[in-house]
């Protein structure tokens, strides 16, 4: 393989990144659905009662809040490691 073949096409890289993000999002939705279904659905019926609906809303909101907190925390950790590593290299 020559040196040109080693570097991927930027459009291809962007496409792959977008598809990866879609896949991660779909996995997150699936996980959230499973968790909230197990937590809130006592007895499936033709429609949701108000208690079950409120449980789903609360569960989804907490799931999103928790996911966002974890992502923010990981981002902070990565930034602090990067800063620490840069300082060590100087």
mmCIF file of the C-alpha atoms, coordinates in Angstrom:
data_MODEL
# 
_entry.id   MODEL 
# 
loop_
_atom_site.group_PDB 
_atom_site.id 
_atom_site.type_symbol 
_atom_site.label_atom_id 
_atom_site.label_alt_id 
_atom_site.label_comp_id 
_atom_site.label_asym_id 
_atom_site.label_entity_id 
_atom_site.label_seq_id 
_atom_site.pdbx_PDB_ins_code 
_atom_site.Cartn_x 
_atom_site.Cartn_y 
_atom_site.Cartn_z 
_atom_site.occupancy 
_atom_site.B_iso_or_equiv 
_atom_site.pdbx_formal_charge 
_atom_site.auth_seq_id 
_atom_site.auth_comp_id 
_atom_site.auth_asym_id 
_atom_site.auth_atom_id 
_atom_site.pdbx_PDB_model_num 
ATOM 1  C CA . UNK A 1 1  ? 0.000   0.000  0.000  1.00 0.00 ? 1  UNK A CA 1 
ATOM 2  C CA . UNK A 1 2  ? 1.433   3.409  -0.917 1.00 0.00 ? 2  UNK A CA 1 
ATOM 3  C CA . UNK A 1 3  ? 1.392   6.475  1.321  1.00 0.00 ? 3  UNK A CA 1 
ATOM 4  C CA . UNK A 1 4  ? -1.692  7.888  -0.443 1.00 0.00 ? 4  UNK A CA 1 
ATOM 5  C CA . UNK A 1 5  ? -3.659  4.717  0.322  1.00 0.00 ? 5  UNK A CA 1 
ATOM 6  C CA . UNK A 1 6  ? -2.824  4.990  4.022  1.00 0.00 ? 6  UNK A CA 1 
ATOM 7  C CA . UNK A 1 7  ? -4.785  8.224  4.472  1.00 0.00 ? 7  UNK A CA 1 
ATOM 8  C CA . UNK A 1 8  ? -8.538  7.830  4.220  1.00 0.00 ? 8  UNK A CA 1 
ATOM 9  C CA . UNK A 1 9  ? -10.759 10.114 2.209  1.00 0.00 ? 9  UNK A CA 1 
ATOM 10 C CA . UNK A 1 10 ? -12.057 12.940 4.482  1.00 0.00 ? 10 UNK A CA 1 
ATOM 11 C CA . UNK A 1 11 ? -15.597 12.484 3.144  1.00 0.00 ? 11 UNK A CA 1 
ATOM 12 C CA . UNK A 1 12 ? -15.435 8.780  3.939  1.00 0.00 ? 12 UNK A CA 1 
ATOM 13 C CA . UNK A 1 13 ? -14.152 9.526  7.441  1.00 0.00 ? 13 UNK A CA 1 
ATOM 14 C CA . UNK A 1 14 ? -16.985 12.003 7.991  1.00 0.00 ? 14 UNK A CA 1 
ATOM 15 C CA . UNK A 1 15 ? -19.557 9.495  6.701  1.00 0.00 ? 15 UNK A CA 1 
ATOM 16 C CA . UNK A 1 16 ? -18.202 6.794  9.023  1.00 0.00 ? 16 UNK A CA 1 
ATOM 17 C CA . UNK A 1 17 ? -18.264 9.178  12.002 1.00 0.00 ? 17 UNK A CA 1 
ATOM 18 C CA . UNK A 1 18 ? -21.872 10.201 11.279 1.00 0.00 ? 18 UNK A CA 1 
ATOM 19 C CA . UNK A 1 19 ? -22.959 6.568  10.916 1.00 0.00 ? 19 UNK A CA 1 
ATOM 20 C CA . UNK A 1 20 ? -21.156 5.705  14.174 1.00 0.00 ? 20 UNK A CA 1 
ATOM 21 C CA . UNK A 1 21 ? -22.987 8.535  15.943 1.00 0.00 ? 21 UNK A CA 1 
ATOM 22 C CA . UNK A 1 22 ? -26.307 7.273  14.571 1.00 0.00 ? 22 UNK A CA 1 
ATOM 23 C CA . UNK A 1 23 ? -25.527 3.778  15.811 1.00 0.00 ? 23 UNK A CA 1 
ATOM 24 C CA . UNK A 1 24 ? -24.572 5.048  19.288 1.00 0.00 ? 24 UNK A CA 1 
ATOM 25 C CA . UNK A 1 25 ? -27.790 7.087  19.419 1.00 0.00 ? 25 UNK A CA 1 
ATOM 26 C CA . UNK A 1 26 ? -29.889 4.069  18.406 1.00 0.00 ? 26 UNK A CA 1 
ATOM 27 C CA . UNK A 1 27 ? -28.188 1.942  21.064 1.00 0.00 ? 27 UNK A CA 1 
ATOM 28 C CA . UNK A 1 28 ? -28.884 4.619  23.661 1.00 0.00 ? 28 UNK A CA 1 
ATOM 29 C CA . UNK A 1 29 ? -32.566 4.797  22.681 1.00 0.00 ? 29 UNK A CA 1 
ATOM 30 C CA . UNK A 1 30 ? -32.832 1.006  22.814 1.00 0.00 ? 30 UNK A CA 1 
ATOM 31 C CA . UNK A 1 31 ? -31.191 0.887  26.247 1.00 0.00 ? 31 UNK A CA 1 
ATOM 32 C CA . UNK A 1 32 ? -33.402 3.708  27.545 1.00 0.00 ? 32 UNK A CA 1 
ATOM 33 C CA . UNK A 1 33 ? -36.527 2.003  26.217 1.00 0.00 ? 33 UNK A CA 1 
ATOM 34 C CA . UNK A 1 34 ? -35.598 -1.288 27.857 1.00 0.00 ? 34 UNK A CA 1 
ATOM 35 C CA . UNK A 1 35 ? -34.762 0.288  31.217 1.00 0.00 ? 35 UNK A CA 1 
ATOM 36 C CA . UNK A 1 36 ? -37.867 2.460  31.338 1.00 0.00 ? 36 UNK A CA 1 
ATOM 37 C CA . UNK A 1 37 ? -40.182 -0.300 30.082 1.00 0.00 ? 37 UNK A CA 1 
ATOM 38 C CA . UNK A 1 38 ? -38.960 -2.675 32.780 1.00 0.00 ? 38 UNK A CA 1 
ATOM 39 C CA . UNK A 1 39 ? -39.290 0.004  35.438 1.00 0.00 ? 39 UNK A CA 1 
ATOM 40 C CA . UNK A 1 40 ? -42.653 1.497  34.496 1.00 0.00 ? 40 UNK A CA 1 
ATOM 41 C CA . UNK A 1 41 ? -44.786 -1.049 32.631 1.00 0.00 ? 41 UNK A CA 1 
ATOM 42 C CA . UNK A 1 42 ? -46.682 -3.181 35.146 1.00 0.00 ? 42 UNK A CA 1 
ATOM 43 C CA . UNK A 1 43 ? -49.380 -4.557 32.905 1.00 0.00 ? 43 UNK A CA 1 
ATOM 44 C CA . UNK A 1 44 ? -49.524 -3.727 29.192 1.00 0.00 ? 44 UNK A CA 1 
ATOM 45 C CA . UNK A 1 45 ? -52.941 -2.592 28.079 1.00 0.00 ? 45 UNK A CA 1 
ATOM 46 C CA . UNK A 1 46 ? -54.637 -0.710 25.262 1.00 0.00 ? 46 UNK A CA 1 
ATOM 47 C CA . UNK A 1 47 ? -53.469 2.661  26.645 1.00 0.00 ? 47 UNK A CA 1 
ATOM 48 C CA . UNK A 1 48 ? -51.212 4.092  29.346 1.00 0.00 ? 48 UNK A CA 1 
ATOM 49 C CA . UNK A 1 49 ? -52.675 5.256  32.613 1.00 0.00 ? 49 UNK A CA 1 
ATOM 50 C CA . UNK A 1 50 ? -51.476 8.578  33.986 1.00 0.00 ? 50 UNK A CA 1 
ATOM 51 C CA . UNK A 1 51 ? -49.208 6.954  36.593 1.00 0.00 ? 51 UNK A CA 1 
ATOM 52 C CA . UNK A 1 52 ? -47.436 4.818  33.974 1.00 0.00 ? 52 UNK A CA 1 
ATOM 53 C CA . UNK A 1 53 ? -47.103 7.764  31.599 1.00 0.00 ? 53 UNK A CA 1 
ATOM 54 C CA . UNK A 1 54 ? -45.619 9.926  34.366 1.00 0.00 ? 54 UNK A CA 1 
ATOM 55 C CA . UNK A 1 55 ? -43.200 7.110  35.222 1.00 0.00 ? 55 UNK A CA 1 
ATOM 56 C CA . UNK A 1 56 ? -42.036 6.900  31.586 1.00 0.00 ? 56 UNK A CA 1 
ATOM 57 C CA . UNK A 1 57 ? -41.563 10.672 31.345 1.00 0.00 ? 57 UNK A CA 1 
ATOM 58 C CA . UNK A 1 58 ? -39.603 10.773 34.601 1.00 0.00 ? 58 UNK A CA 1 
ATOM 59 C CA . UNK A 1 59 ? -37.514 7.724  33.647 1.00 0.00 ? 59 UNK A CA 1 
ATOM 60 C CA . UNK A 1 60 ? -36.582 9.148  30.240 1.00 0.00 ? 60 UNK A CA 1 
ATOM 61 C CA . UNK A 1 61 ? -35.688 12.534 31.747 1.00 0.00 ? 61 UNK A CA 1 
ATOM 62 C CA . UNK A 1 62 ? -33.480 10.916 34.417 1.00 0.00 ? 62 UNK A CA 1 
ATOM 63 C CA . UNK A 1 63 ? -31.866 8.657  31.806 1.00 0.00 ? 63 UNK A CA 1 
ATOM 64 C CA . UNK A 1 64 ? -31.034 11.679 29.627 1.00 0.00 ? 64 UNK A CA 1 
ATOM 65 C CA . UNK A 1 65 ? -29.764 13.676 32.622 1.00 0.00 ? 65 UNK A CA 1 
ATOM 66 C CA . UNK A 1 66 ? -27.571 10.786 33.744 1.00 0.00 ? 66 UNK A CA 1 
ATOM 67 C CA . UNK A 1 67 ? -26.205 10.176 30.253 1.00 0.00 ? 67 UNK A CA 1 
ATOM 68 C CA . UNK A 1 68 ? -25.403 13.868 29.835 1.00 0.00 ? 68 UNK A CA 1 
ATOM 69 C CA . UNK A 1 69 ? -23.705 13.981 33.254 1.00 0.00 ? 69 UNK A CA 1 
ATOM 70 C CA . UNK A 1 70 ? -21.535 10.983 32.369 1.00 0.00 ? 70 UNK A CA 1 
ATOM 71 C CA . UNK A 1 71 ? -20.579 12.452 28.977 1.00 0.00 ? 71 UNK A CA 1 
ATOM 72 C CA . UNK A 1 72 ? -19.671 15.789 30.569 1.00 0.00 ? 72 UNK A CA 1 
ATOM 73 C CA . UNK A 1 73 ? -17.639 14.048 33.262 1.00 0.00 ? 73 UNK A CA 1 
ATOM 74 C CA . UNK A 1 74 ? -15.743 11.964 30.694 1.00 0.00 ? 74 UNK A CA 1 
ATOM 75 C CA . UNK A 1 75 ? -15.059 15.079 28.649 1.00 0.00 ? 75 UNK A CA 1 
ATOM 76 C CA . UNK A 1 76 ? -13.698 16.881 31.718 1.00 0.00 ? 76 UNK A CA 1 
ATOM 77 C CA . UNK A 1 77 ? -11.538 13.871 32.567 1.00 0.00 ? 77 UNK A CA 1 
ATOM 78 C CA . UNK A 1 78 ? -10.134 13.729 29.023 1.00 0.00 ? 78 UNK A CA 1 
ATOM 79 C CA . UNK A 1 79 ? -9.399  17.478 29.051 1.00 0.00 ? 79 UNK A CA 1 
ATOM 80 C CA . UNK A 1 80 ? -7.633  17.298 32.412 1.00 0.00 ? 80 UNK A CA 1 
ATOM 81 C CA . UNK A 1 81 ? -5.566  14.303 31.269 1.00 0.00 ? 81 UNK A CA 1 
ATOM 82 C CA . UNK A 1 82 ? -4.661  16.149 28.071 1.00 0.00 ? 82 UNK A CA 1 
ATOM 83 C CA . UNK A 1 83 ? -3.651  19.256 30.000 1.00 0.00 ? 83 UNK A CA 1 
ATOM 84 C CA . UNK A 1 84 ? -1.673  17.158 32.470 1.00 0.00 ? 84 UNK A CA 1 
ATOM 85 C CA . UNK A 1 85 ? 0.092   15.278 29.654 1.00 0.00 ? 85 UNK A CA 1 
ATOM 86 C CA . UNK A 1 86 ? 0.892   18.521 27.839 1.00 0.00 ? 86 UNK A CA 1 
ATOM 87 C CA . UNK A 1 87 ? 2.321   19.976 31.040 1.00 0.00 ? 87 UNK A CA 1 
ATOM 88 C CA . UNK A 1 88 ? 4.479   16.900 31.571 1.00 0.00 ? 88 UNK A CA 1 
ATOM 89 C CA . UNK A 1 89 ? 5.859   17.173 28.035 1.00 0.00 ? 89 UNK A CA 1 
ATOM 90 C CA . UNK A 1 90 ? 6.905   20.815 28.415 1.00 0.00 ? 90 UNK A CA 1 
# 
